[in-house]
CSV table of C-alpha atoms in Angstrom, one decimal:
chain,number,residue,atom,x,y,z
N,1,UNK,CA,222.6,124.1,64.3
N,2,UNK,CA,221.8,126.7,61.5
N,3,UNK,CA,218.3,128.4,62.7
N,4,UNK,CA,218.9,128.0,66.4
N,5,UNK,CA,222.0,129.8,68.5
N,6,UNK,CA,222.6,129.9,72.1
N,7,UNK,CA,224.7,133.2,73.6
N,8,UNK,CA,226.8,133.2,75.3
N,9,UNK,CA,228.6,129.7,74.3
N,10,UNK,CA,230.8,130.5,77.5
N,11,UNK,CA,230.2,132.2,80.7
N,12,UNK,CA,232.0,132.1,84.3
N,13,UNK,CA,229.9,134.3,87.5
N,14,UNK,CA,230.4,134.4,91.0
N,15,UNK,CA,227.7,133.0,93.2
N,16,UNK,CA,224.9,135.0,94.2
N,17,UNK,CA,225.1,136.8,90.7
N,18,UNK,CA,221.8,136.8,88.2
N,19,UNK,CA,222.5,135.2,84.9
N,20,UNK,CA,220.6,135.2,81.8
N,21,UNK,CA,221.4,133.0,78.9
N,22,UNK,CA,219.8,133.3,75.3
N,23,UNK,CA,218.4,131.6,72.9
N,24,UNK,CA,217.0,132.7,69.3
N,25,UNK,CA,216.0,131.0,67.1
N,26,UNK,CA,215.1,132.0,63.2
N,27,UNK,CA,212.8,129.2,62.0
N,28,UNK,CA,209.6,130.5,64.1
N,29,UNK,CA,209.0,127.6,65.8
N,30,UNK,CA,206.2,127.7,68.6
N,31,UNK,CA,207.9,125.5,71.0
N,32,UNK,CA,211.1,126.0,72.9
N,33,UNK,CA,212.5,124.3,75.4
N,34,UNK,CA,215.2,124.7,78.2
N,35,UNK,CA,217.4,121.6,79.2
N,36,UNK,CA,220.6,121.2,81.5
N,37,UNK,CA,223.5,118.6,81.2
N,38,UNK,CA,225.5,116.9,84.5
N,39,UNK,CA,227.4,113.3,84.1
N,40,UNK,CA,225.4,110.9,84.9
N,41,UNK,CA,221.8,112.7,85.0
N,42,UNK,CA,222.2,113.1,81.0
N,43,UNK,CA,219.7,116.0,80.1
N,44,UNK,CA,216.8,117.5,82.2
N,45,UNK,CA,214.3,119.9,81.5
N,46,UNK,CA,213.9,122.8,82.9
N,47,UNK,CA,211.6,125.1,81.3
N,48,UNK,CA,209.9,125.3,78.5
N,49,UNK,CA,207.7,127.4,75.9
N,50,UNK,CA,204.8,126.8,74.0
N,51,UNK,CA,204.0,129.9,72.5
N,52,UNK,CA,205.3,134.2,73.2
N,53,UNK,CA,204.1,133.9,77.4
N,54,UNK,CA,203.5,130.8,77.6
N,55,UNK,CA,205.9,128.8,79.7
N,56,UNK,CA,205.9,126.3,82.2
N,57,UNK,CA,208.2,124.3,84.7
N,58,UNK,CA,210.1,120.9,83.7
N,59,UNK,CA,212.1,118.6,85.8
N,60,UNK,CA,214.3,120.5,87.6
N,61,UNK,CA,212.4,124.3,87.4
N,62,UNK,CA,213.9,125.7,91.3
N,63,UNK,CA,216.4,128.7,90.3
N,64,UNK,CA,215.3,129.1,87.5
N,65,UNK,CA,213.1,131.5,85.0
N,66,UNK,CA,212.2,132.0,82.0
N,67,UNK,CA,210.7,134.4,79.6
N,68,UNK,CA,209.7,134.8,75.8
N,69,UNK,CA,208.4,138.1,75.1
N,70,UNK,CA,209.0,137.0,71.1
N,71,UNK,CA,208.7,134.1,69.3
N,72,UNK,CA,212.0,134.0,68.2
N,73,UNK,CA,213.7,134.5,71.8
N,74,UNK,CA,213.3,132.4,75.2
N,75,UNK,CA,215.3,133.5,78.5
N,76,UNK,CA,216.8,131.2,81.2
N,77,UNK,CA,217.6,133.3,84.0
N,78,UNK,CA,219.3,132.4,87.8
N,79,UNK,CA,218.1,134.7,90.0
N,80,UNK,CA,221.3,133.7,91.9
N,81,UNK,CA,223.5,131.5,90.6
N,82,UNK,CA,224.6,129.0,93.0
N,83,UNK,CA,227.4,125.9,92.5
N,84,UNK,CA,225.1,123.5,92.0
N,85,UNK,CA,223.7,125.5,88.7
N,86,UNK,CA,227.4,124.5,87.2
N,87,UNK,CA,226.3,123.1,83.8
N,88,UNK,CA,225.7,122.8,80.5
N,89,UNK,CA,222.3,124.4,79.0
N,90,UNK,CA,220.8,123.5,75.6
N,91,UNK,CA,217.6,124.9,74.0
N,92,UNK,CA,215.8,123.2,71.7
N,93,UNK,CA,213.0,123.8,69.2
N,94,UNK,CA,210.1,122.4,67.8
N,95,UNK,CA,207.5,123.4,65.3
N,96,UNK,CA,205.1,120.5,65.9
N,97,UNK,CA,204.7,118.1,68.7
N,98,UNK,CA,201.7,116.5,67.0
N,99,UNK,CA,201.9,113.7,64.1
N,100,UNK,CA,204.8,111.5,63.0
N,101,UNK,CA,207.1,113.8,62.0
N,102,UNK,CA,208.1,116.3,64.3
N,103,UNK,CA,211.7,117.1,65.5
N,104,UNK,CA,213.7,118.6,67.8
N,105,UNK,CA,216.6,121.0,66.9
N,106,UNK,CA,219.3,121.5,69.4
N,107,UNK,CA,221.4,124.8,70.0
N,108,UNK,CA,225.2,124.2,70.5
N,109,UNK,CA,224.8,124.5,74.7
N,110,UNK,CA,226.3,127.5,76.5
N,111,UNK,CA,228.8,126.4,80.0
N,112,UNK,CA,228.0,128.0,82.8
N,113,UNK,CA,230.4,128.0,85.4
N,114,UNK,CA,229.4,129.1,88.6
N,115,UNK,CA,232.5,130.1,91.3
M,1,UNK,CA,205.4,110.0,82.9
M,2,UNK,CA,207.3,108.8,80.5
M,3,UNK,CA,211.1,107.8,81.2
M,4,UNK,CA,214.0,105.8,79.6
M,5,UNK,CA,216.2,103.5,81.5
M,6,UNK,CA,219.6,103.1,79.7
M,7,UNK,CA,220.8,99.4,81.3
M,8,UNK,CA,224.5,100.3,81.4
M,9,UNK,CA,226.5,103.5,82.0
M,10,UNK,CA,229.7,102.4,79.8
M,11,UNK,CA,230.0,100.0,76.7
M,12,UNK,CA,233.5,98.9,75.6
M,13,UNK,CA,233.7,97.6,72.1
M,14,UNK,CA,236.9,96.8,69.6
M,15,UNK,CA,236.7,97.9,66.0
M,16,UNK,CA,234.7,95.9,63.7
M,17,UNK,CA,232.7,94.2,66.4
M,18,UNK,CA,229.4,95.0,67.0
M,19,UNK,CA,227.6,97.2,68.9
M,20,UNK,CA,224.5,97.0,71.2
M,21,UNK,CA,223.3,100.2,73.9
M,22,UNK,CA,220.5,98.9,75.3
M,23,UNK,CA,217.0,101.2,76.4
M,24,UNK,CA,213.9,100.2,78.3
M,25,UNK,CA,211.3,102.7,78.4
M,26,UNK,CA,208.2,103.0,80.3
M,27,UNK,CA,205.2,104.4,78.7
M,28,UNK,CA,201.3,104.6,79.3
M,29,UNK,CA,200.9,104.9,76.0
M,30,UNK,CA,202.4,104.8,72.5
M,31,UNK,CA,205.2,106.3,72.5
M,32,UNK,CA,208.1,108.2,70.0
M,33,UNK,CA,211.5,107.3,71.1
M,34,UNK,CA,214.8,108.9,70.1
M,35,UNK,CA,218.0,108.0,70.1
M,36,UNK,CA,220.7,110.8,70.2
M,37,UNK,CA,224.3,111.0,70.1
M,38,UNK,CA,227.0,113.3,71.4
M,39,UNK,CA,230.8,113.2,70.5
M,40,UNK,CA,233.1,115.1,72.9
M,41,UNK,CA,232.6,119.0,73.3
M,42,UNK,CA,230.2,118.6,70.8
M,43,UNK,CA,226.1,119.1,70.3
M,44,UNK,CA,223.5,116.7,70.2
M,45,UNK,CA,222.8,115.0,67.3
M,46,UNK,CA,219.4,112.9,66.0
M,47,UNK,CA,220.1,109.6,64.7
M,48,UNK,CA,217.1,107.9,64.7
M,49,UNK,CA,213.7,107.7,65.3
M,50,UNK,CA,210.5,105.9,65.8
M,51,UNK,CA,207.3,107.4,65.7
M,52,UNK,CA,204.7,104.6,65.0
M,53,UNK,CA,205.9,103.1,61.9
M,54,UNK,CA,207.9,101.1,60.9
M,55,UNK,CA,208.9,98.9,63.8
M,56,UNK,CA,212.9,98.9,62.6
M,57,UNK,CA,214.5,102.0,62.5
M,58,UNK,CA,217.0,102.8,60.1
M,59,UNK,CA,218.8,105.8,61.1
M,60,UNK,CA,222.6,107.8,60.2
M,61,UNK,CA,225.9,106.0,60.4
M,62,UNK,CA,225.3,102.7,60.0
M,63,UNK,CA,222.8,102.5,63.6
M,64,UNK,CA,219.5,101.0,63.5
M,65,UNK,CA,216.9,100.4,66.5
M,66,UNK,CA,214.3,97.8,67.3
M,67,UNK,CA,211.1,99.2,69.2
M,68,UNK,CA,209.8,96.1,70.5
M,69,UNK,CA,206.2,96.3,72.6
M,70,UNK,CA,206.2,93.4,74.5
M,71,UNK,CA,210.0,94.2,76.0
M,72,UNK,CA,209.2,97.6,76.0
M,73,UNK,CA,212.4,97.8,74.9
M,74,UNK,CA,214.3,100.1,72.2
M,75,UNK,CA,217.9,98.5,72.1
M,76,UNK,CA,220.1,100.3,69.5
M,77,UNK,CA,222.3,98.5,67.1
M,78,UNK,CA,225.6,98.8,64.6
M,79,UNK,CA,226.8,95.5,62.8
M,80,UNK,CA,230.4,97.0,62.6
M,81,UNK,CA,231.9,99.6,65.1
M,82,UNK,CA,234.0,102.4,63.8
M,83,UNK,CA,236.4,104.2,66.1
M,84,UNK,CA,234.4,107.4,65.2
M,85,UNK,CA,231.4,105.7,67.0
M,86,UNK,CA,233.3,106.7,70.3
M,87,UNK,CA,230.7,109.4,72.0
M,88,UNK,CA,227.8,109.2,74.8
M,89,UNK,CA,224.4,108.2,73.5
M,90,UNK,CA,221.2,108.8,74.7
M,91,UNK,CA,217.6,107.1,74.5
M,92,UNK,CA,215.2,109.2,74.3
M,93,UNK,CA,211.1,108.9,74.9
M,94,UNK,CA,208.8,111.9,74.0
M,95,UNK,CA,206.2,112.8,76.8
M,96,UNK,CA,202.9,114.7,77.3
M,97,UNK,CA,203.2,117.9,79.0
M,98,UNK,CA,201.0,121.0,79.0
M,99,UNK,CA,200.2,122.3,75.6
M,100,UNK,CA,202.4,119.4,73.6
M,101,UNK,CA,205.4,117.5,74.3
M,102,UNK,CA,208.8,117.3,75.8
M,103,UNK,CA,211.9,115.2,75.2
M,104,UNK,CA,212.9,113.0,78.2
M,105,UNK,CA,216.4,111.5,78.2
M,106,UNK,CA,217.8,109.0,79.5
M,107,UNK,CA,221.2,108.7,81.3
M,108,UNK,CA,223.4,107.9,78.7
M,109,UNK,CA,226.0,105.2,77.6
M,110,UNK,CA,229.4,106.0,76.8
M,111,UNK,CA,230.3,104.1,73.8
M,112,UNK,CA,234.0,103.2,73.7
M,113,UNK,CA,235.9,101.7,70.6
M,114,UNK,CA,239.1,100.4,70.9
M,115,UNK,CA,241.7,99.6,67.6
């Protein structure tokens, strides 16, 4: 989505390898949020941001962290990719979670295969 | 915590028929629920919402959901499937966490659509 991209959109490591995946977004939104995607578990959070150092742990945190030094960038890093980490990530942005009208923008997911 | 129980995994419908995913949430208080689709290979996208309002949500594409309190239900709806409707959807409840709110998803239903 315009405002919001993920890099990279495609990635393949060995186990036992760090990975960090990116997302920036352009529309200076305070909250950002890390989620994962498996059949049948639809999507899970695993991190999120609300505001430059501010994070903490979702659903399924272990193996994971995160960092947003900006407000425009949040990190998702595997220490040490394992098989299980196989997935599909998504960030996704909010400006408000207060009110009726807030929303959530997705990025377009980055697939992370881990071999 | 919030969560979202989507009652089946796989919905078969032929064109023109109608369509109904249903989504029971569980809430300690009042909640905004989401649904959100996905078409193959593709990202998320929002098609409706409720946020306190209106009780019948209109939302893209023909789709429409009923939050109803005393079911604690949010079934979503489409008088008339189109074979582009083919794609996983997913309820979708918004919960507390520190500092704002998250999106929690449910499992997903994979709409299919046969000619």
């Amino acid at each position: 989505d315009a405002g919001i991209t993920q890099s990279p959109r495609h990635k393949v490591t060995e186990t036992g390898t760090p990975v960090t995946l990116r997302c920036h977004q352009t529309e200076n939104h305070r909250y950002m949020y890390w989620y994962r995607q498996d059949p049948g578990h639809g999507l899970r959070l695993i991190h999120y941001s609300y505001g430059v150092k501010d994070t903490d742990k979702g659903e399924v945190s272990d193996g994971y962290s995160v960092s947003r030094s900006k407000t425009e960038d949040f990190l998702l890093t595997l220490e040490s990719a394992t098989s299980s980490q196989t997935s599909v990530y998504f960030c996704a942005i909010s400006e408000s979670n207060r009110g009726t009208n807030y929303g959530y923008t997705f990025g377009s997911g980055t697939r992370l295969t881990v071999v | 915590a919030q969560s979202v129980t989507q009652l089946d995994s796989h919905v078969s419908v032929s064109e023109g028929t109608p369509v109904l995913l249903r989504c029971n949430y569980s809430s300690s208080y009042s909640p905004s629920l989401f649904w959100y689709v996905q078409h193959p290979n593709k990202g998320l996208q929002l098609l409706l919402k409720y946020t306190s309002a209106a009780t019948l949500v209109k939302g893209i594409n023909g789709f429409e959901a009923e939050f109803k309190k005393s079911e604690t239900s949010f079934h979503l709806t489409k008088p008339s499937a189109h074979m582009s409707d083919a794609a996983e959807y997913f309820c979708v409840v918004s919960d507390r966490v520190k500092a704002g709110t998250a999106l929690i998803f449910g499992k997903g239903t994979t709409l299919s659509v046969s000619s």
